[in-house]
Amino acid sequence: MNVTLRQFKVFATVARHLSFTRAAKELFLTQPAVSMQIKQFEDSLGVVLFERLGRKIYLTEAGRKIQQLSQDITRKLEETALLVDELKGMEGGVLNVSVASTVQYFAIRLLAGFRRCYPNVKVCLKVTNHSGLLRLLDENETDIVLMGKPPQHLDLQAEFLLDNPLVIIAPAHHPLQYKKAIALATLKDETFLMREQGSGTRSSVEKFFAENGMRVSASMEMNNNGAIKLGVEAGLGLGIVSLHTVDVEVDSGRLVILDVQSFPLMRKWYMVRRQSKLLSQVGIAFETFVRTEKHRFVKATSYTNSKGVL
Ligand code: PGA
């Protein structure tokens, strides 16, 4: 039998997505290259692994068994990588960390600090929204995640990191800029630039508005905080974002934070990983660094609201 680890990896990815296109995207390959790898894998094993029904593909009985095996092989490969990592110490280790889009501003500074301590560690950073991070954890594609509160039912370990206050931002010179304790109802006709479905910020904001009987149409939806900040600055509407994402714009006067009653909405950030995940030396060093150094990397803004909360 002449199979390669590469073929196992390609097979495992196609089997997980049940899609050649999505597997190709994840593996940075073309779809014909993925099909070719699967064909060669099937030829070497002498069994058919996928069957096509209409536009969908399914695992055959043999495919399901090999999938189970490929999970064991992936696990063994991870253990081998950990062993090699341990033998080499921190030199040349890899840190796979993923963060919520809201956390990235703080996380980038944190990673820069970590790399100053461990310059030879290679860092692979993924930035995506709350539901994207849950998928990465679920599929064991990341070691450590910094994000909003994850659901409790998964095999996850979540450690509180920092408060994450959500604030309402407006363009400079907005008529409500200097008003204190603005009633929520005052904003009922405003357009809000909302984050996309799947964002933790979005679900908190929706929950808050529903609890307060406010109907907000998501007529403007943007899938990152940077676009929301630019949109607000350009006068497209108001935004609700993490305070930690707007320090530069607020301090330079390009955006203002409105002093709205019930705000900031207090969310929290957590450091999350799979309970069963074996962490490398580098992963353990990163966890310790985050725990002990986190406060150094949060930038305070000069803003305080009327309750003195911020
Ligand atoms: P998000 O971040 O709004 O970018 O998804 C927060 C979270 O993880 O809940």
mmCIF file of C-alpha atoms in Angstrom, residues 18-214:
data_model
loop_
_atom_site.group_PDB
_atom_site.id
_atom_site.type_symbol
_atom_site.label_atom_id
_atom_site.label_comp_id
_atom_site.label_asym_id
_atom_site.label_seq_id
_atom_site.Cartn_x
_atom_site.Cartn_y
_atom_site.Cartn_z
ATOM 1 C CA LEU A 18 -18.356 16.583 2.389
ATOM 2 C CA SER A 19 -17.344 19.002 -0.332
ATOM 3 C CA PHE A 20 -14.366 19.051 -2.683
ATOM 4 C CA THR A 21 -14.735 22.786 -3.185
ATOM 5 C CA ARG A 22 -14.679 23.656 0.521
ATOM 6 C CA ALA A 23 -11.792 21.253 1.169
ATOM 7 C CA ALA A 24 -9.813 22.820 -1.686
ATOM 8 C CA LYS A 25 -10.414 26.264 -0.194
ATOM 9 C CA GLU A 26 -9.268 25.198 3.260
ATOM 10 C CA LEU A 27 -6.166 23.442 1.937
ATOM 11 C CA PHE A 28 -5.265 26.248 -0.506
ATOM 12 C CA LEU A 29 -5.442 23.764 -3.401
ATOM 13 C CA THR A 30 -7.403 23.737 -6.626
ATOM 14 C CA GLN A 31 -10.440 21.480 -6.796
ATOM 15 C CA PRO A 32 -8.866 19.229 -9.517
ATOM 16 C CA ALA A 33 -5.791 18.803 -7.269
ATOM 17 C CA VAL A 34 -8.034 17.633 -4.408
ATOM 18 C CA SER A 35 -9.941 15.249 -6.717
ATOM 19 C CA MET A 36 -6.639 13.865 -7.970
ATOM 20 C CA GLN A 37 -5.341 13.219 -4.434
ATOM 21 C CA ILE A 38 -8.576 11.425 -3.510
ATOM 22 C CA LYS A 39 -8.462 9.354 -6.708
ATOM 23 C CA GLN A 40 -4.857 8.299 -6.018
ATOM 24 C CA PHE A 41 -5.750 7.534 -2.379
ATOM 25 C CA GLU A 42 -8.682 5.360 -3.479
ATOM 26 C CA ASP A 43 -6.509 3.606 -6.083
ATOM 27 C CA SER A 44 -3.769 2.827 -3.538
ATOM 28 C CA LEU A 45 -6.309 1.492 -1.025
ATOM 29 C CA GLY A 46 -8.347 -0.296 -3.676
ATOM 30 C CA VAL A 47 -11.676 0.981 -2.264
ATOM 31 C CA VAL A 48 -14.129 3.728 -3.137
ATOM 32 C CA LEU A 49 -14.384 6.322 -0.357
ATOM 33 C CA PHE A 50 -17.079 8.721 -1.611
ATOM 34 C CA GLU A 51 -20.249 8.269 -3.570
ATOM 35 C CA ARG A 52 -22.058 10.954 -5.479
ATOM 36 C CA LEU A 53 -25.834 11.333 -5.262
ATOM 37 C CA GLY A 54 -27.047 14.285 -7.292
ATOM 38 C CA ARG A 55 -24.914 17.282 -6.409
ATOM 39 C CA LYS A 56 -23.878 15.927 -2.996
ATOM 40 C CA ILE A 57 -21.137 13.524 -1.962
ATOM 41 C CA TYR A 58 -21.388 10.988 0.869
ATOM 42 C CA LEU A 59 -18.886 8.735 2.590
ATOM 43 C CA THR A 60 -19.176 5.075 1.654
ATOM 44 C CA GLU A 61 -18.980 2.420 4.379
ATOM 45 C CA ALA A 62 -15.229 2.102 3.669
ATOM 46 C CA GLY A 63 -14.944 5.909 3.695
ATOM 47 C CA ARG A 64 -16.502 6.105 7.165
ATOM 48 C CA LYS A 65 -14.074 3.532 8.542
ATOM 49 C CA ILE A 66 -11.065 5.262 6.988
ATOM 50 C CA GLN A 67 -12.331 8.582 8.359
ATOM 51 C CA GLN A 68 -12.243 7.140 11.876
ATOM 52 C CA LEU A 69 -8.743 5.892 11.247
ATOM 53 C CA SER A 70 -7.621 9.216 9.826
ATOM 54 C CA GLN A 71 -8.755 10.919 13.054
ATOM 55 C CA ASP A 72 -6.525 8.521 15.013
ATOM 56 C CA ILE A 73 -3.652 9.222 12.633
ATOM 57 C CA THR A 74 -4.141 12.992 12.973
ATOM 58 C CA ARG A 75 -4.082 12.594 16.751
ATOM 59 C CA LYS A 76 -0.855 10.582 16.580
ATOM 60 C CA LEU A 77 0.676 13.204 14.297
ATOM 61 C CA GLU A 78 -0.248 15.904 16.812
ATOM 62 C CA GLU A 79 1.382 13.880 19.578
ATOM 63 C CA THR A 80 4.503 13.481 17.415
ATOM 64 C CA ALA A 81 4.584 17.230 16.761
ATOM 65 C CA LEU A 82 4.275 17.857 20.517
ATOM 66 C CA LEU A 83 7.088 15.459 21.281
ATOM 67 C CA VAL A 84 9.341 17.103 18.701
ATOM 68 C CA ASP A 85 8.336 20.461 20.123
ATOM 69 C CA GLU A 86 9.315 19.325 23.602
ATOM 70 C CA LEU A 87 12.606 17.949 22.367
ATOM 71 C CA LYS A 88 13.377 21.245 20.700
ATOM 72 C CA GLY A 89 12.067 23.356 23.604
ATOM 73 C CA MET A 90 10.605 26.718 22.577
ATOM 74 C CA GLU A 91 12.917 27.027 19.578
ATOM 75 C CA GLY A 92 11.029 26.741 16.339
ATOM 76 C CA GLY A 93 7.700 25.942 18.026
ATOM 77 C CA VAL A 94 4.393 27.016 16.465
ATOM 78 C CA LEU A 95 1.580 28.857 18.223
ATOM 79 C CA ASN A 96 -1.856 28.392 16.657
ATOM 80 C CA VAL A 97 -4.047 31.062 18.127
ATOM 81 C CA SER A 98 -7.414 32.363 16.953
ATOM 82 C CA VAL A 99 -9.191 35.477 18.115
ATOM 83 C CA ALA A 100 -12.571 37.146 17.715
ATOM 84 C CA SER A 101 -12.535 40.085 15.311
ATOM 85 C CA THR A 102 -13.355 42.265 18.306
ATOM 86 C CA VAL A 103 -10.327 41.004 20.196
ATOM 87 C CA GLN A 104 -7.809 41.408 17.380
ATOM 88 C CA TYR A 105 -6.701 44.946 18.266
ATOM 89 C CA PHE A 106 -5.708 43.837 21.755
ATOM 90 C CA ALA A 107 -4.491 40.415 20.564
ATOM 91 C CA ILE A 108 -2.036 41.843 18.040
ATOM 92 C CA ARG A 109 -0.357 43.917 20.756
ATOM 93 C CA LEU A 110 -0.345 40.880 23.025
ATOM 94 C CA LEU A 111 1.265 38.712 20.330
ATOM 95 C CA ALA A 112 3.904 41.360 19.681
ATOM 96 C CA GLY A 113 4.749 41.254 23.409
ATOM 97 C CA PHE A 114 4.847 37.452 23.379
ATOM 98 C CA ARG A 115 7.169 37.401 20.366
ATOM 99 C CA ARG A 116 9.531 39.826 22.063
ATOM 100 C CA CYS A 117 9.928 37.163 24.787
ATOM 101 C CA TYR A 118 10.049 34.218 22.364
ATOM 102 C CA PRO A 119 11.394 35.565 19.031
ATOM 103 C CA ASN A 120 11.818 32.119 17.455
ATOM 104 C CA VAL A 121 8.238 30.988 17.895
ATOM 105 C CA LYS A 122 6.181 30.970 14.712
ATOM 106 C CA VAL A 123 2.729 32.461 15.211
ATOM 107 C CA CYS A 124 -0.309 31.458 13.111
ATOM 108 C CA LEU A 125 -3.171 33.829 13.894
ATOM 109 C CA LYS A 126 -6.729 33.389 12.634
ATOM 110 C CA VAL A 127 -9.261 36.195 13.067
ATOM 111 C CA THR A 128 -12.938 35.445 12.689
ATOM 112 C CA ASN A 129 -16.254 35.981 14.465
ATOM 113 C CA HIS A 130 -17.780 34.124 17.412
ATOM 114 C CA SER A 131 -19.414 31.333 15.439
ATOM 115 C CA GLY A 132 -16.335 30.901 13.220
ATOM 116 C CA LEU A 133 -14.233 30.410 16.367
ATOM 117 C CA LEU A 134 -16.600 27.777 17.728
ATOM 118 C CA ARG A 135 -16.226 25.922 14.431
ATOM 119 C CA LEU A 136 -12.400 26.088 14.654
ATOM 120 C CA LEU A 137 -12.542 24.685 18.201
ATOM 121 C CA ASP A 138 -15.028 22.031 17.209
ATOM 122 C CA GLU A 139 -12.831 20.883 14.326
ATOM 123 C CA ASN A 140 -9.644 21.016 16.403
ATOM 124 C CA GLU A 141 -8.103 23.544 14.028
ATOM 125 C CA THR A 142 -6.723 25.866 16.672
ATOM 126 C CA ASP A 143 -4.966 25.569 20.037
ATOM 127 C CA ILE A 144 -6.049 28.648 21.975
ATOM 128 C CA VAL A 145 -8.855 31.117 21.333
ATOM 129 C CA LEU A 146 -9.516 34.593 22.749
ATOM 130 C CA MET A 147 -13.219 35.373 22.443
ATOM 131 C CA GLY A 148 -16.555 36.236 24.078
ATOM 132 C CA LYS A 149 -18.261 33.707 26.335
ATOM 133 C CA PRO A 150 -18.555 30.334 24.582
ATOM 134 C CA PRO A 151 -21.586 28.057 25.098
ATOM 135 C CA GLN A 152 -21.272 25.725 28.075
ATOM 136 C CA HIS A 153 -22.325 22.473 26.469
ATOM 137 C CA LEU A 154 -19.166 21.949 24.430
ATOM 138 C CA ASP A 155 -15.995 20.243 25.622
ATOM 139 C CA LEU A 156 -14.479 23.668 26.280
ATOM 140 C CA GLN A 157 -12.475 25.213 29.043
ATOM 141 C CA ALA A 158 -13.004 28.985 29.345
ATOM 142 C CA GLU A 159 -11.008 31.261 31.617
ATOM 143 C CA PHE A 160 -12.122 34.858 32.237
ATOM 144 C CA LEU A 161 -9.688 37.403 30.820
ATOM 145 C CA LEU A 162 -10.986 40.959 30.694
ATOM 146 C CA ASP A 163 -14.126 43.073 30.576
ATOM 147 C CA ASN A 164 -15.271 44.014 27.109
ATOM 148 C CA PRO A 165 -17.474 47.124 27.275
ATOM 149 C CA LEU A 166 -19.643 47.756 24.201
ATOM 150 C CA VAL A 167 -20.196 51.436 23.441
ATOM 151 C CA ILE A 168 -22.228 53.444 20.932
ATOM 152 C CA ILE A 169 -20.029 55.404 18.554
ATOM 153 C CA ALA A 170 -20.977 58.413 16.437
ATOM 154 C CA PRO A 171 -19.092 60.707 14.042
ATOM 155 C CA ALA A 172 -17.336 63.740 15.519
ATOM 156 C CA HIS A 173 -19.669 66.735 15.997
ATOM 157 C CA HIS A 174 -22.752 64.536 16.321
ATOM 158 C CA PRO A 175 -25.645 66.551 17.863
ATOM 159 C CA LEU A 176 -25.737 64.220 20.893
ATOM 160 C CA GLN A 177 -21.969 64.336 21.426
ATOM 161 C CA TYR A 178 -22.082 66.361 24.666
ATOM 162 C CA LYS A 179 -25.471 65.183 25.976
ATOM 163 C CA LYS A 180 -25.342 63.238 29.259
ATOM 164 C CA ALA A 181 -27.244 60.030 30.019
ATOM 165 C CA ILE A 182 -29.131 59.942 26.705
ATOM 166 C CA ALA A 183 -32.355 57.911 26.937
ATOM 167 C CA LEU A 184 -32.313 54.854 24.696
ATOM 168 C CA ALA A 185 -35.623 55.931 23.107
ATOM 169 C CA THR A 186 -33.866 59.040 21.719
ATOM 170 C CA LEU A 187 -32.008 56.723 19.351
ATOM 171 C CA LYS A 188 -35.022 54.835 18.048
ATOM 172 C CA ASP A 189 -34.920 56.470 14.602
ATOM 173 C CA GLU A 190 -31.171 56.209 14.166
ATOM 174 C CA THR A 191 -29.595 53.866 11.644
ATOM 175 C CA PHE A 192 -27.221 51.402 13.289
ATOM 176 C CA LEU A 193 -24.375 49.759 11.405
ATOM 177 C CA MET A 194 -24.650 46.207 12.651
ATOM 178 C CA ARG A 195 -22.114 43.384 12.692
ATOM 179 C CA GLU A 196 -22.943 40.225 10.694
ATOM 180 C CA GLN A 197 -24.935 37.225 11.970
ATOM 181 C CA GLY A 198 -22.592 34.938 13.891
ATOM 182 C CA SER A 199 -20.832 37.825 15.633
ATOM 183 C CA GLY A 200 -20.949 37.749 19.437
ATOM 184 C CA THR A 201 -21.247 41.550 19.504
ATOM 185 C CA ARG A 202 -24.245 41.346 17.185
ATOM 186 C CA SER A 203 -26.065 38.778 19.324
ATOM 187 C CA SER A 204 -25.482 40.783 22.539
ATOM 188 C CA VAL A 205 -26.772 43.952 20.899
ATOM 189 C CA GLU A 206 -29.838 42.186 19.488
ATOM 190 C CA LYS A 207 -30.590 40.651 22.879
ATOM 191 C CA PHE A 208 -30.234 44.027 24.584
ATOM 192 C CA PHE A 209 -32.503 45.821 22.095
ATOM 193 C CA ALA A 210 -35.131 43.056 22.296
ATOM 194 C CA GLU A 211 -35.120 43.215 26.118
ATOM 195 C CA ASN A 212 -35.577 46.971 25.931
ATOM 196 C CA GLY A 213 -38.364 46.847 23.373
ATOM 197 C CA MET A 214 -36.299 48.584 20.667
#
